[in-house]
PDB file of C-alpha atoms in Angstrom:
ATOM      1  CA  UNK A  15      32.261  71.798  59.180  1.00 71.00           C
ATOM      2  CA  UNK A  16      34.395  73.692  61.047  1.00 85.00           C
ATOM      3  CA  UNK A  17      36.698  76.367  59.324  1.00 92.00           C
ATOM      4  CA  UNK A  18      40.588  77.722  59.327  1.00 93.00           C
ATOM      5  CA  UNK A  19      41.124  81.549  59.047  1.00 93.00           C
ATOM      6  CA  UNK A  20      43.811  82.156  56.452  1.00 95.00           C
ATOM      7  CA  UNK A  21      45.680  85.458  57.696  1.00 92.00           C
ATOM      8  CA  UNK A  22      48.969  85.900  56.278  1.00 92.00           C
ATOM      9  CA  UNK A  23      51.278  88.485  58.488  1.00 88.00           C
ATOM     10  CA  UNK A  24      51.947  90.501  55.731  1.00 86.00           C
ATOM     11  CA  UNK A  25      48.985  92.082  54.923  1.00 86.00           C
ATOM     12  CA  UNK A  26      47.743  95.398  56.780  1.00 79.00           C
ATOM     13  CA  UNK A  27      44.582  95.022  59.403  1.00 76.00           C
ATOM     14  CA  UNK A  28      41.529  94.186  57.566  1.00 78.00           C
ATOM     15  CA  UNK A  29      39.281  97.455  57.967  1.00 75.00           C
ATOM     16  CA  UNK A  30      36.037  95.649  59.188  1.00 85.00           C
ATOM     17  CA  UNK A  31      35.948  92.182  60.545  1.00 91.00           C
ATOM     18  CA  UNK A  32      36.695  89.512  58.564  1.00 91.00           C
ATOM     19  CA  UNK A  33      39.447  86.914  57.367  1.00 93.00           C
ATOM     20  CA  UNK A  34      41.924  87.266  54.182  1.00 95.00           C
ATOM     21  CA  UNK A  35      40.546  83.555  53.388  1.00 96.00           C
ATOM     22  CA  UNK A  36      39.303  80.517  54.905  1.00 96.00           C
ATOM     23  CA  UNK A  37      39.274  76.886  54.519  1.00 97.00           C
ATOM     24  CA  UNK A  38      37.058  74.911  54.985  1.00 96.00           C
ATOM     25  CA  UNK A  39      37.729  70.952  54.025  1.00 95.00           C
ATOM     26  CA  UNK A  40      39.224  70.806  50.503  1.00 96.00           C
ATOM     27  CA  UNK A  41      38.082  74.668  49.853  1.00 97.00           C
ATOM     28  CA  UNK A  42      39.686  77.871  50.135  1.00 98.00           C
ATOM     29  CA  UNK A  43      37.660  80.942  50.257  1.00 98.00           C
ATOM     30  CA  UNK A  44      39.487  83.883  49.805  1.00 98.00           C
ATOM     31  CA  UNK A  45      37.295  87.201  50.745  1.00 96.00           C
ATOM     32  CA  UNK A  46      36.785  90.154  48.487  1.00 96.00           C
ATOM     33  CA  UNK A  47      40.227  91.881  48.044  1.00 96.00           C
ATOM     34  CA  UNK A  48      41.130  95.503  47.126  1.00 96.00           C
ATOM     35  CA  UNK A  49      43.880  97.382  46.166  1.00 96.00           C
ATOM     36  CA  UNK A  50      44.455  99.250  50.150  1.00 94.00           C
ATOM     37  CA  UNK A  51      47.337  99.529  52.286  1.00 91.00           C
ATOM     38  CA  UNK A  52      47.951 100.235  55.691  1.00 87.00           C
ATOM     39  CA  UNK A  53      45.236 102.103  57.447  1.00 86.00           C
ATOM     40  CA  UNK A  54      43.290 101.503  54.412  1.00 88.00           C
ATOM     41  CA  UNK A  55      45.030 103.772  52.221  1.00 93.00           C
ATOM     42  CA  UNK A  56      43.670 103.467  48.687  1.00 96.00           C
ATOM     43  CA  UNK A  57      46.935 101.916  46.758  1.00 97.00           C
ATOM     44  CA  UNK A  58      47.424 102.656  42.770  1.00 98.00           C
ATOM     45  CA  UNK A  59      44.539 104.986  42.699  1.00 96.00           C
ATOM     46  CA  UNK A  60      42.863 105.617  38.918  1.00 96.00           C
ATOM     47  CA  UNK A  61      45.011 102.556  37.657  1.00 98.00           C
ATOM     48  CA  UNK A  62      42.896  99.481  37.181  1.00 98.00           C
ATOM     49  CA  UNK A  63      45.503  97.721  35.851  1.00 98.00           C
ATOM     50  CA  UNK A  64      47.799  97.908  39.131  1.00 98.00           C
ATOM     51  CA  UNK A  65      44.589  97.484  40.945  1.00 98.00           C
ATOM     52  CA  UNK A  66      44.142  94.533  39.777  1.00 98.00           C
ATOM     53  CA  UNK A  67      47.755  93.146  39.851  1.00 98.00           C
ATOM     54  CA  UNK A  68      47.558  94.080  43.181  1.00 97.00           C
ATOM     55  CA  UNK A  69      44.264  92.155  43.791  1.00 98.00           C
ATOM     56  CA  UNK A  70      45.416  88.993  42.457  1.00 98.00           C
ATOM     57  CA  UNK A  71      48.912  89.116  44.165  1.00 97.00           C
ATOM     58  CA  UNK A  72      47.459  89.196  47.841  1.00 96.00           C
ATOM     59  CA  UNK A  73      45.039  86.383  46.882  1.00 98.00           C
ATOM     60  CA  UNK A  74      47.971  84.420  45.331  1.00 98.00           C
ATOM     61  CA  UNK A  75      49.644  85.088  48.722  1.00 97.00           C
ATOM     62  CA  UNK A  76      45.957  84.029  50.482  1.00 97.00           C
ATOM     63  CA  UNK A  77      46.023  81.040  48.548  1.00 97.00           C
ATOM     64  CA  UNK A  78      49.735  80.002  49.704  1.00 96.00           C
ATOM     65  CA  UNK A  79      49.130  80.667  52.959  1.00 96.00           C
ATOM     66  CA  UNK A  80      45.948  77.553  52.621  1.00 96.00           C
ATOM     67  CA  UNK A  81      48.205  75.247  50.915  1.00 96.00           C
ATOM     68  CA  UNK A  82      46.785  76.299  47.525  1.00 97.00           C
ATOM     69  CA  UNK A  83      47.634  78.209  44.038  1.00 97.00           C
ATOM     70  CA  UNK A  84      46.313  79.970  41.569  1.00 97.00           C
ATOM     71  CA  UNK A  85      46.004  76.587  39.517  1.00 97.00           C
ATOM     72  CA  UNK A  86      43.704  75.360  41.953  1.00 98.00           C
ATOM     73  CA  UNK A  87      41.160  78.425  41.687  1.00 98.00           C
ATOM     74  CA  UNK A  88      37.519  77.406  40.177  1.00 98.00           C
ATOM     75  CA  UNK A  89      35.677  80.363  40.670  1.00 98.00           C
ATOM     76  CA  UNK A  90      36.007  84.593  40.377  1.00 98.00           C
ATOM     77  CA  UNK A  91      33.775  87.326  41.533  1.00 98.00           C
ATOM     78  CA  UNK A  92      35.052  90.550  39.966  1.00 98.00           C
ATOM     79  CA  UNK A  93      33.551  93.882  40.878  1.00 98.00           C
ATOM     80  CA  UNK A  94      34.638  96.914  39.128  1.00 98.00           C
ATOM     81  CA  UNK A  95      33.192 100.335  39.449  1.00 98.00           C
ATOM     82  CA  UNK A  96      33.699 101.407  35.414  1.00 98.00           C
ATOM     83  CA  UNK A  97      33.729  99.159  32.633  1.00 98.00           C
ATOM     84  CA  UNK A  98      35.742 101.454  30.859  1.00 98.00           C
ATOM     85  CA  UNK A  99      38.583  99.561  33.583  1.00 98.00           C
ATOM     86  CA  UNK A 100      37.218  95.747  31.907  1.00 98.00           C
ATOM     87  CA  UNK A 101      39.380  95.419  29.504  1.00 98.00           C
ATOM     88  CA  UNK A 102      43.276  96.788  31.673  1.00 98.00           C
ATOM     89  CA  UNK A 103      41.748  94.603  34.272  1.00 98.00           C
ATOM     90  CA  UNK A 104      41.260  91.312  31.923  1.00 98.00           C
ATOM     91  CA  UNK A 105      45.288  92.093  30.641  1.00 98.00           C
ATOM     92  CA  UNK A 106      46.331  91.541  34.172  1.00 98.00           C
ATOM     93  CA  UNK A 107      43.703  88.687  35.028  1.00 98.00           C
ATOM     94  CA  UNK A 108      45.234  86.695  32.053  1.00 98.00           C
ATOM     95  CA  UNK A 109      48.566  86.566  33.745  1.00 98.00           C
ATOM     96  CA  UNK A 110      47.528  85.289  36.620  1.00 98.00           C
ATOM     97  CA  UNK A 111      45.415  82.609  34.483  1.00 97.00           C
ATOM     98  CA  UNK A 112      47.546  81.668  31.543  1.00 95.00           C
ATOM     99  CA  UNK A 113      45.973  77.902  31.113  1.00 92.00           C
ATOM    100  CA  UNK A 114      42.623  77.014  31.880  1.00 93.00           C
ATOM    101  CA  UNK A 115      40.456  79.496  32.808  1.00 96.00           C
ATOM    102  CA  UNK A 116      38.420  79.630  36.397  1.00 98.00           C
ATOM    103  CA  UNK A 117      34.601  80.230  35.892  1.00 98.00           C
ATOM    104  CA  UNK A 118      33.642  84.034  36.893  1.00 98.00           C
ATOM    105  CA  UNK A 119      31.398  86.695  36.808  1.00 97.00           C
ATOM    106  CA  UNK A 120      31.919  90.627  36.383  1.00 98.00           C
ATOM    107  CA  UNK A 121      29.947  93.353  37.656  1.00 98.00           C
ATOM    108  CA  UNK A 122      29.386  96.817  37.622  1.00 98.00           C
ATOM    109  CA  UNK A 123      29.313  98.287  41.548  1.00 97.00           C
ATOM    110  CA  UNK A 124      30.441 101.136  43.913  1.00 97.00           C
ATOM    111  CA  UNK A 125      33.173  99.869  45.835  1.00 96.00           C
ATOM    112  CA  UNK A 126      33.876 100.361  49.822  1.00 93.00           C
ATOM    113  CA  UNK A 127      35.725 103.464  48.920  1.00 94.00           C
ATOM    114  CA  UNK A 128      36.699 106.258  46.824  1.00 96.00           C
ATOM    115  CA  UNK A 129      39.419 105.425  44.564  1.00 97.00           C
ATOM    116  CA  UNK A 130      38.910 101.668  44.277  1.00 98.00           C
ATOM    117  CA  UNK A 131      38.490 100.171  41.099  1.00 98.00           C
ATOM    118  CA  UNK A 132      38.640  96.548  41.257  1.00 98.00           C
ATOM    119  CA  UNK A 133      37.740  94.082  43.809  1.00 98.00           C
ATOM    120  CA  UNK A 134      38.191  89.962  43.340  1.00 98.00           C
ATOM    121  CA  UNK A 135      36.509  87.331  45.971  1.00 98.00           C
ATOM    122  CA  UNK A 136      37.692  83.399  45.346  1.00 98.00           C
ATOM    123  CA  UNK A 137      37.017  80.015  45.496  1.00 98.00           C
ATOM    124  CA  UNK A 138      39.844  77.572  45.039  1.00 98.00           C
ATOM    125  CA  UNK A 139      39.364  73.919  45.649  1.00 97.00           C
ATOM    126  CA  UNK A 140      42.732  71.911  46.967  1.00 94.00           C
ATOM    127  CA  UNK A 141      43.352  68.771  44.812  1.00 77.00           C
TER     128      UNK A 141
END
């Protein structure tokens, strides 16, 4: 099945080779998103909060971009380097989720750079 790269022209240059999302059929996959700017400057650095606000914002905007929402989101990956960041990153999370909850998972891992706390990769299936 062929797939659409999702791109919005907002966001800086990735910094390695890959799309913001892509859809494929009724499914949006939105890659693993971090808290950088442009050139890959490390944005809200030691807050995992604003991290993660920040996160969920540009996937919102990934998601928009496909013709989706954050309603139609199934599925979370969550990375975060410290769990001591789990429970400012679940405050933000439930704002972006207020009804009924995608499936996840959340693990513990070193991130592409210094200074990043949070990253979120997503499935979201279009109704």
């Amino acid at each position: 099945m062929p797939f659409e790269p999702i791109n919005p022209s907002q966001f800086p240059a990735p910094i390695a080779p890959y799309s913001a999302g892509t859809k494929a059929g009724s499914t949006v996959y939105v890659s693993g998103t971090l808290a950088l700017g442009e050139g890959g400057i490390v944005l809200h650095p030691g807050d995992a909060g604003a991290q993660t606000r920040h996160v969920l914002e540009t996937i919102r905007i990934t998601l928009e971009a496909a013709g989706a929402s954050m309603a139609d989101v199934a599925f979370n990956h969550i990375f975060l380097v410290d769990w001591a960041d789990y429970p400012a990153m679940n405050a933000v999370y439930a704002e972006y989720f207020p009804g009924a909850k995608p499936a996840r998972y959340c693990i513990q891992c070193g991130l592409v750079k210094p200074g990043l706390l949070v990253e979120i990769a997503t499935v979201a299936h279009l109704a």
